[in-house]
Short mmCIF file of C-alpha atoms in Angstrom, two decimals:
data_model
loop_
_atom_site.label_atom_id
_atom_site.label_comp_id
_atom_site.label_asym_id
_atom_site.label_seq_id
_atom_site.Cartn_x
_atom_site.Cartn_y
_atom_site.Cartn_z
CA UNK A 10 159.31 96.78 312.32
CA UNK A 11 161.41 98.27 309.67
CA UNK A 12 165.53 98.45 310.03
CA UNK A 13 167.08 101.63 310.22
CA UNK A 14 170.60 102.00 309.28
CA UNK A 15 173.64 104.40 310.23
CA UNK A 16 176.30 105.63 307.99
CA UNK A 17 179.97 103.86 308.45
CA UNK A 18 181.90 105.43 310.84
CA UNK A 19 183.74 108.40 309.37
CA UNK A 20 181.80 108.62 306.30
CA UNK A 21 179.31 111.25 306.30
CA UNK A 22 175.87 110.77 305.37
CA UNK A 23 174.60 111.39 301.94
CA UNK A 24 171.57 114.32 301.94
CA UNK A 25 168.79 111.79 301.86
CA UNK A 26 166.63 111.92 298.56
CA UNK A 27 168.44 114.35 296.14
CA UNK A 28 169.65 111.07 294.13
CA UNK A 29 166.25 109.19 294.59
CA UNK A 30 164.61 112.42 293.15
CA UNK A 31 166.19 112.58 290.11
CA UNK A 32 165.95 109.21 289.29
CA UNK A 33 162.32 109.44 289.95
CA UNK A 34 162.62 112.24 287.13
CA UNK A 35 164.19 110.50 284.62
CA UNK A 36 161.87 107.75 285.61
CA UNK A 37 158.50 109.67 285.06
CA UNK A 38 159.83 111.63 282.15
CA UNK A 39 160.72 108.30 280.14
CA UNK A 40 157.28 106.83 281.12
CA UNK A 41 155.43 109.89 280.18
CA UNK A 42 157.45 109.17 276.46
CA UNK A 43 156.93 105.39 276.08
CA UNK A 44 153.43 105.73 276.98
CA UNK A 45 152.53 108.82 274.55
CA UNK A 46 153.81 106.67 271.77
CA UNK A 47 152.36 103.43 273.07
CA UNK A 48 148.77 104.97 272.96
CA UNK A 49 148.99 106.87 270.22
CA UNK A 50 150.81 103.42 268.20
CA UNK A 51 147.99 101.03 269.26
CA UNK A 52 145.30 103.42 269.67
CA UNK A 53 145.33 103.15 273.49
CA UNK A 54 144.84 99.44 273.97
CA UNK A 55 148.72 99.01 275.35
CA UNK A 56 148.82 97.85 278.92
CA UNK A 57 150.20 99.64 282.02
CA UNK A 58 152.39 96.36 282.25
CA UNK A 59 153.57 96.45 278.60
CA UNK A 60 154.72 100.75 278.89
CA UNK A 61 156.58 99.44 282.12
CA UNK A 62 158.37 96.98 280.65
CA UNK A 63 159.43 99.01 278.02
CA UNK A 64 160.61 101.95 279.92
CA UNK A 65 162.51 99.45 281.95
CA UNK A 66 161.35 99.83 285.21
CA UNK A 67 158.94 98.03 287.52
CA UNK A 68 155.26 98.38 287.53
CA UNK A 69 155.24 99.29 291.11
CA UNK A 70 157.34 102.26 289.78
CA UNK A 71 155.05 103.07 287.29
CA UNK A 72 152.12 102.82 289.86
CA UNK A 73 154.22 105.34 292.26
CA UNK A 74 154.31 108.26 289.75
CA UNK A 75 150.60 107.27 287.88
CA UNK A 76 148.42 105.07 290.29
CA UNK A 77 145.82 104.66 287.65
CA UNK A 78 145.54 104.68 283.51
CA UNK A 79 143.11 108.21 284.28
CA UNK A 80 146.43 109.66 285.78
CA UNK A 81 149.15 108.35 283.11
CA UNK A 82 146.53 109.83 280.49
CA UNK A 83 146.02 113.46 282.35
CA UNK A 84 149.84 113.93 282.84
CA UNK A 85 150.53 112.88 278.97
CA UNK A 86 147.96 115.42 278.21
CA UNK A 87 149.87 118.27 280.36
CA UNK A 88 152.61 117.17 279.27
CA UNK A 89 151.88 117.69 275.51
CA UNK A 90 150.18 120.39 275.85
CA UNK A 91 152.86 122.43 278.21
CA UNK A 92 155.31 121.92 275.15
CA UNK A 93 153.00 123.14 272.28
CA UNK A 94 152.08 126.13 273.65
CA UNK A 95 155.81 127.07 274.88
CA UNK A 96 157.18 126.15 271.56
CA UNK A 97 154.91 129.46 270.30
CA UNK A 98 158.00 131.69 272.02
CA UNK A 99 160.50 129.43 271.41
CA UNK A 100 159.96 129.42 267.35
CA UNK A 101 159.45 132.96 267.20
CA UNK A 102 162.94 133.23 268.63
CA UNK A 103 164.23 131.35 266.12
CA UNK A 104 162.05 132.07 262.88
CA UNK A 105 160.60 134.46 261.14
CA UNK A 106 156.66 135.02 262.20
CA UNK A 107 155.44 133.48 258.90
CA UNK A 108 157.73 130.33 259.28
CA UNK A 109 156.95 130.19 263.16
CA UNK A 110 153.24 130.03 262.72
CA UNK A 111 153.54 127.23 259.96
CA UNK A 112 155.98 125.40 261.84
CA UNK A 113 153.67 125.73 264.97
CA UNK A 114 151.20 124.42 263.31
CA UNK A 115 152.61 121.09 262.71
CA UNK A 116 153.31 121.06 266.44
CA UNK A 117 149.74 121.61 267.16
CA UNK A 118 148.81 118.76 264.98
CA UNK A 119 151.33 116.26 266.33
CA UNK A 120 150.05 117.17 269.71
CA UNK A 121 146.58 116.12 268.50
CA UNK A 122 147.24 112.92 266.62
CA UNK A 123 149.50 111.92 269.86
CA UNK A 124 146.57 112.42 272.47
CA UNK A 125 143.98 110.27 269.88
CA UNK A 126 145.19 106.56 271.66
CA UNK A 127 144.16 108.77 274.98
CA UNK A 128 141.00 110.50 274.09
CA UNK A 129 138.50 108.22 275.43
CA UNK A 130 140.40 107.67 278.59
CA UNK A 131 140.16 111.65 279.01
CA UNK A 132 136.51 111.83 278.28
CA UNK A 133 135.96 109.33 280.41
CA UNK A 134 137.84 111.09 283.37
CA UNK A 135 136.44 114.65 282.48
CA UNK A 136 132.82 113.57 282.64
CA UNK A 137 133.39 111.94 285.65
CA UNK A 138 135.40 114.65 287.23
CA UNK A 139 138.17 112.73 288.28
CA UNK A 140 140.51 114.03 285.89
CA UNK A 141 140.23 118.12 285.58
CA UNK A 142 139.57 119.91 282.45
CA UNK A 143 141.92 121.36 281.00
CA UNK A 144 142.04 125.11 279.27
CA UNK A 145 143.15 123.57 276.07
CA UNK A 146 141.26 126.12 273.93
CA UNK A 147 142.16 129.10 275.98
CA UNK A 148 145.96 128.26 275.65
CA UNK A 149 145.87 127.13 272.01
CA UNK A 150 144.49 130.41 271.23
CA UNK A 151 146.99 132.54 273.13
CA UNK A 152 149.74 130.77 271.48
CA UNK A 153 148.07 131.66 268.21
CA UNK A 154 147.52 135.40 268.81
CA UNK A 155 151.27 135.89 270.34
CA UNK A 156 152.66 134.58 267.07
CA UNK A 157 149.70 136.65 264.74
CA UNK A 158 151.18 139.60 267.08
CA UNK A 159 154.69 139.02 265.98
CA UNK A 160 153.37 138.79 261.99
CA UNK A 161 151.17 141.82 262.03
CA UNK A 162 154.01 143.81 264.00
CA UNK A 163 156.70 142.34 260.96
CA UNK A 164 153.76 142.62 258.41
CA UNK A 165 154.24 139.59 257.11
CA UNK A 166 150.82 138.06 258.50
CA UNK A 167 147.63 139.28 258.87
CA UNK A 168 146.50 141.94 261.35
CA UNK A 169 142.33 141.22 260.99
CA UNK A 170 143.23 137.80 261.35
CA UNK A 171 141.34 136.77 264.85
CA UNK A 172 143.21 134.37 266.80
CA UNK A 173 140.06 132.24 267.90
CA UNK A 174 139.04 131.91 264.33
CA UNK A 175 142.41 130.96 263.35
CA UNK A 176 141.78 127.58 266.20
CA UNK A 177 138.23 127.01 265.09
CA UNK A 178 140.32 126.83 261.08
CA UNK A 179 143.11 124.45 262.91
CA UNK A 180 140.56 122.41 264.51
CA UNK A 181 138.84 122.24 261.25
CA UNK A 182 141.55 120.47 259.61
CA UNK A 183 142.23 117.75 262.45
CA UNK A 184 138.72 116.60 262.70
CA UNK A 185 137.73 116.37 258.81
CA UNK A 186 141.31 114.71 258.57
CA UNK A 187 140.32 112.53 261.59
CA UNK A 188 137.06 111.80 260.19
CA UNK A 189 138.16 110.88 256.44
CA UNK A 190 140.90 108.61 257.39
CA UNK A 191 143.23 111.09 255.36
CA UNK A 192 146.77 112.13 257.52
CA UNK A 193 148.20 112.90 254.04
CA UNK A 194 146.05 115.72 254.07
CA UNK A 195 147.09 117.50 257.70
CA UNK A 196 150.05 119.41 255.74
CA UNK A 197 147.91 120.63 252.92
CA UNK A 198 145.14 121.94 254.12
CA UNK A 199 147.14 123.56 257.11
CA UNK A 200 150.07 125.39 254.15
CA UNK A 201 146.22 126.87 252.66
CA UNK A 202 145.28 128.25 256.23
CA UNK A 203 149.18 129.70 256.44
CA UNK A 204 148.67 131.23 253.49
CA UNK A 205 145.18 132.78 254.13
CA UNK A 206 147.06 134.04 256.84
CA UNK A 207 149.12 136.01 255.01
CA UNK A 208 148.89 139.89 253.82
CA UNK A 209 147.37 140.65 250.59
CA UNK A 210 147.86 143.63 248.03
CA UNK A 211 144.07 144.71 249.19
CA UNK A 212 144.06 143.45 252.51
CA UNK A 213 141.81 140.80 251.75
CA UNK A 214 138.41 140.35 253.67
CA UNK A 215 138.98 140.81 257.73
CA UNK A 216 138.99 136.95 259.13
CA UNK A 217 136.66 138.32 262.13
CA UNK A 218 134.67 136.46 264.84
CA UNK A 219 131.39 134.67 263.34
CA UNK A 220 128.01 136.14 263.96
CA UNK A 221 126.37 133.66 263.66
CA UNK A 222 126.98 129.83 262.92
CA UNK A 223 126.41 128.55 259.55
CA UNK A 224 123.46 126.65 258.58
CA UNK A 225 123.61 123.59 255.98
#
């Protein structure tokens, strides 16, 4: 039988769990950190033990907020993905539309080299259904379009440009980047699609929808 206990005489009682919740907080928020840049560092082979231990707290703790490796890797993923798209308003606020979409950009892409040490656990848990899918594409683009909004209303960015074809360009860049072992290239290639994203003196040729997909 568990013990109960009663406040000292005099000394009213404390509203029971405000405290605990916030420390649970601050708990799962600093996990959530350590293990996005645990995974991403050593490609996802860190252990639950060895993210616990560097957060400081218990692995019981760490069990409490994610009971399984599926779970720590979904919430990273929300996580991540919550703050890239809701930097889109929050850099318009602050920049003009041409500088917000470039500096979005590089948000995008550290949100995709962070969730690489995570990817296979997320495959993994999508195909088995155990971890839902998320509407990363639908989001992505909607960030995209509110910030090609903002250009083509300043005119400082393109108003043909679609913003689904401006994600299929992004997600160009990370996987031929991925795929050629070449990091040092991410900025490049993504200050050329900025600046295809820009107005030219004749308009340049509308960046619409594909018809059709390309053949090699």
């Amino acid at each position: 039988m568990s013990e109960t206990h009663s406040p000292a005489p005099g000394r009213p009682e404390k509203p029971a769990g405000r405290p605990a919740r916030a420390d649970a907080r601050r708990n799962r928020e600093r996990l959530l950190v350590i293990a996005r840049d645990a995974f991403a560092a050593t490609d996802g082979k860190t252990t639950l033990d060895a993210i616990a231990r560097e957060a400081g707290v218990g692995i019981g703790t760490l069990y409490r907020h994610f009971p399984t490796r599926e779970a720590l890797a979904e919430a990273i993923y929300a996580s991540e993905l919550d703050a890239v798209v809701t930097s889109a308003p929050a850099l318009l606020g602050e920049l003009p539309p041409e500088a917000a979409l470039r500096a979005w950009m590089d948000r995008y892409a550290a949100f995709v080299a962070a969730k690489r040490g995570i990817t296979d656990t997320l495959r993994a848990g999508w195909a088995a259904g155990t971890i839902a899918t998320p509407a990363t594409r639908e989001r992505i683009t909607a960030a995209i379009a509110q910030i090609l909004d903002a250009g083509a209303q300043a005119g400082s960015l393109r108003a043909d440009a679609e913003p689904e074809v401006v994600t299929m360009m992004l997600l160009g860049v990370f996987m031929s980047t991925t795929a050629g072992n070449s990091p040092e290239l991410t900025g490049p290639l993504l200050d050329l699609v900025a600046d295809a994203l820009r107005p030219t003196p004749t308009g340049g040729q509308p960046l619409d929808r594909p018809t059709s997909s390309p053949t090699s």
